[in-house]
Short mmCIF file of C-alpha atoms in Angstrom, two decimals:
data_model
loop_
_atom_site.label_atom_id
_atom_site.label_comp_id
_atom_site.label_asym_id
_atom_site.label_seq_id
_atom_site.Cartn_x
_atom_site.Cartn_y
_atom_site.Cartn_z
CA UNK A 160 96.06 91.30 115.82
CA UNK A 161 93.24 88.85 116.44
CA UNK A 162 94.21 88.77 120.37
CA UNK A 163 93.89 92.08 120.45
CA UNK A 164 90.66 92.53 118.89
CA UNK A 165 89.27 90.05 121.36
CA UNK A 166 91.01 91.54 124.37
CA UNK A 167 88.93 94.92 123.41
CA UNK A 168 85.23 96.09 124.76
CA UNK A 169 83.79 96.95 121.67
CA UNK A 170 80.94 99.00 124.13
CA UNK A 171 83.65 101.49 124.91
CA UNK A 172 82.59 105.47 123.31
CA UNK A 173 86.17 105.84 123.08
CA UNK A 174 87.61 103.03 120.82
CA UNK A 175 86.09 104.81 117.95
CA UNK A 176 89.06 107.32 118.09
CA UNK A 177 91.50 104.49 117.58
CA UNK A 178 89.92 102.14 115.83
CA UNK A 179 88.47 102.11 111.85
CA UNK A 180 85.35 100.12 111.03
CA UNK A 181 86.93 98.60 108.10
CA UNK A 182 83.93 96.45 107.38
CA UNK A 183 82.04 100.14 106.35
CA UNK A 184 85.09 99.90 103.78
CA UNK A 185 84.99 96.49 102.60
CA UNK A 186 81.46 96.41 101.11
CA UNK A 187 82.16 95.05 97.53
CA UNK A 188 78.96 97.23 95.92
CA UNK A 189 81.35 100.02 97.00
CA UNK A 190 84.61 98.48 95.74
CA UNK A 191 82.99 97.58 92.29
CA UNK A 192 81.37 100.89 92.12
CA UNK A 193 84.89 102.40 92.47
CA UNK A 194 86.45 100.53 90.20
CA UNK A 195 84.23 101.55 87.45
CA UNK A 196 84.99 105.18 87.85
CA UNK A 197 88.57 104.67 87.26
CA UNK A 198 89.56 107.48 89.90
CA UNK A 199 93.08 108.82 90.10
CA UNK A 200 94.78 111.77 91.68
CA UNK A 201 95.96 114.92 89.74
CA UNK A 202 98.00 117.87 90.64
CA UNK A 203 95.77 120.77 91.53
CA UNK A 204 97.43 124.58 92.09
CA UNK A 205 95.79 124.74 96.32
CA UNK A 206 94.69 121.06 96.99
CA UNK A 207 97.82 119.70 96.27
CA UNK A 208 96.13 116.56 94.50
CA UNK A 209 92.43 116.14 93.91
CA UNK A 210 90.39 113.11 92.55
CA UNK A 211 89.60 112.83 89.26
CA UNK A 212 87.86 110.21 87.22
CA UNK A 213 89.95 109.18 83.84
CA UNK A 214 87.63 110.14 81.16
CA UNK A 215 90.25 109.02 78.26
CA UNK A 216 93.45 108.47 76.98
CA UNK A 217 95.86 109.75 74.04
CA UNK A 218 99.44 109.21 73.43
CA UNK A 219 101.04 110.95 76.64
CA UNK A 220 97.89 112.89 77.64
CA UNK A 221 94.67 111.96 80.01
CA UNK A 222 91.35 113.90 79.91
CA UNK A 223 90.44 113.48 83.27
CA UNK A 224 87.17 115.13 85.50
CA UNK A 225 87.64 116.60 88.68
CA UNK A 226 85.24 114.97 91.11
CA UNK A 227 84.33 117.64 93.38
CA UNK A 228 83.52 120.42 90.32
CA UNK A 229 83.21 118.02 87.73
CA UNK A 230 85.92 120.62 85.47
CA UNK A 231 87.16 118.33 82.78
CA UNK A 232 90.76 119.25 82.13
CA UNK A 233 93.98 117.26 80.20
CA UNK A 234 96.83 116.19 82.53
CA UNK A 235 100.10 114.42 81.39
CA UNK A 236 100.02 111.00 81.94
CA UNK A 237 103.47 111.18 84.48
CA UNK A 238 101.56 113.72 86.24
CA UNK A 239 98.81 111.06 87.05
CA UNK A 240 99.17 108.85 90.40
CA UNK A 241 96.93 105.95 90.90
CA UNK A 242 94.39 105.84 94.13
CA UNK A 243 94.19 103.25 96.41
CA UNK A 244 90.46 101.34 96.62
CA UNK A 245 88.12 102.99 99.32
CA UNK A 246 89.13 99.48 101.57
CA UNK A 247 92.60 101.32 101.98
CA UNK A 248 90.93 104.84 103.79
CA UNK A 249 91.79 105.57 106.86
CA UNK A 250 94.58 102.67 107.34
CA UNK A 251 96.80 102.96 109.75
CA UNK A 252 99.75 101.25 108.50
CA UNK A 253 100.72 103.64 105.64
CA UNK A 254 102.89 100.66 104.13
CA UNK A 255 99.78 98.75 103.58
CA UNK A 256 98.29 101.87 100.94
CA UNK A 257 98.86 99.24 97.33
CA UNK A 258 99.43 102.72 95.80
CA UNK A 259 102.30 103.89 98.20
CA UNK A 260 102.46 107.58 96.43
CA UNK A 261 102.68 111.40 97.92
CA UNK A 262 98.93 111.54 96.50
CA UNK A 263 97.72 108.87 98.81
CA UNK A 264 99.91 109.24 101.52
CA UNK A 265 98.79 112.72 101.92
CA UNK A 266 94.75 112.28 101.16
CA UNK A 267 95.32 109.44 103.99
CA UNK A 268 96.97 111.66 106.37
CA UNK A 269 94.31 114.16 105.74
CA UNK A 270 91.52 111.97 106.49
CA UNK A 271 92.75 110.57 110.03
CA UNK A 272 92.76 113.67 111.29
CA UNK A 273 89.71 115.31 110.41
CA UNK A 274 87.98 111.89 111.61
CA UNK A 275 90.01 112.54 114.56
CA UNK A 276 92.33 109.21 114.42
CA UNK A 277 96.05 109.01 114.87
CA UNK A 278 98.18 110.19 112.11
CA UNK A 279 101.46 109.63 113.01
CA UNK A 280 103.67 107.64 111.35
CA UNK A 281 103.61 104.35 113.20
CA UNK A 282 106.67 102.74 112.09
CA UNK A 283 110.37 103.41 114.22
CA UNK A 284 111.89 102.72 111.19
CA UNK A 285 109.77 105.18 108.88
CA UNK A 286 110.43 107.93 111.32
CA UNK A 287 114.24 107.21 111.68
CA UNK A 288 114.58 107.22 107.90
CA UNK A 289 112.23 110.68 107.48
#
């Protein structure tokens, strides 16, 4: 991967199509902010998942609140899948998402495309096995 990098003309308009700036990602005020919000995905009814932030815990229930509307709501705790830290957006190589889930996979997928990168799988041996 290093040979690569060094092989490619950083100047060119286009390599921001196929490339991510991972050091925007990698900023550890950002990664420390994150952590502190404890953010997970929950089922929601026409996004599929959305994030929420885990607001607490009893027995087999979460209260969680939705990010974007700030709804507070109680979700089963197997309902619940973990998000991957903000260094993981927009990677390329789904099988290096720590949370490998249908929540991240998907929010992933989402955000390639309306940043307009490649979202194919990249893998032969994903695609032979989907």
């Amino acid at each position: 991967m290093a040979d690569t990098e060094t092989r490619l003309d950083h100047n060119d308009p286009d390599l921001k199509y196929l490339i991510v700036d991972r050091n925007v990602f990698n900023d550890p005020m950002a990664q420390a902010e994150w952590t502190s919000k404890r953010l997970v995905w929950v089922p929601h009814e026409n996004h599929g998942f959305v994030s929420a932030s885990v607001k607490g815990e009893k027995n087999d229930e979460v209260e969680v609140e939705v990010v974007e509307t700030g709804k507070r709501c109680i979700v089963n705790k197997d309902d619940i899948q973990k998000m991957n830290p903000p260094k993981f957006n927009k990677v390329e190589d789904m099988a290096e998402l720590t949370c490998l889930n249908e929540a991240s996979v998907l929010h992933n997928l989402k955000d390639r495309y309306y940043s307009g990168f490649n979202y194919k799988i990249g893998r032969a041996s994903c695609r032979e096995r989907v």
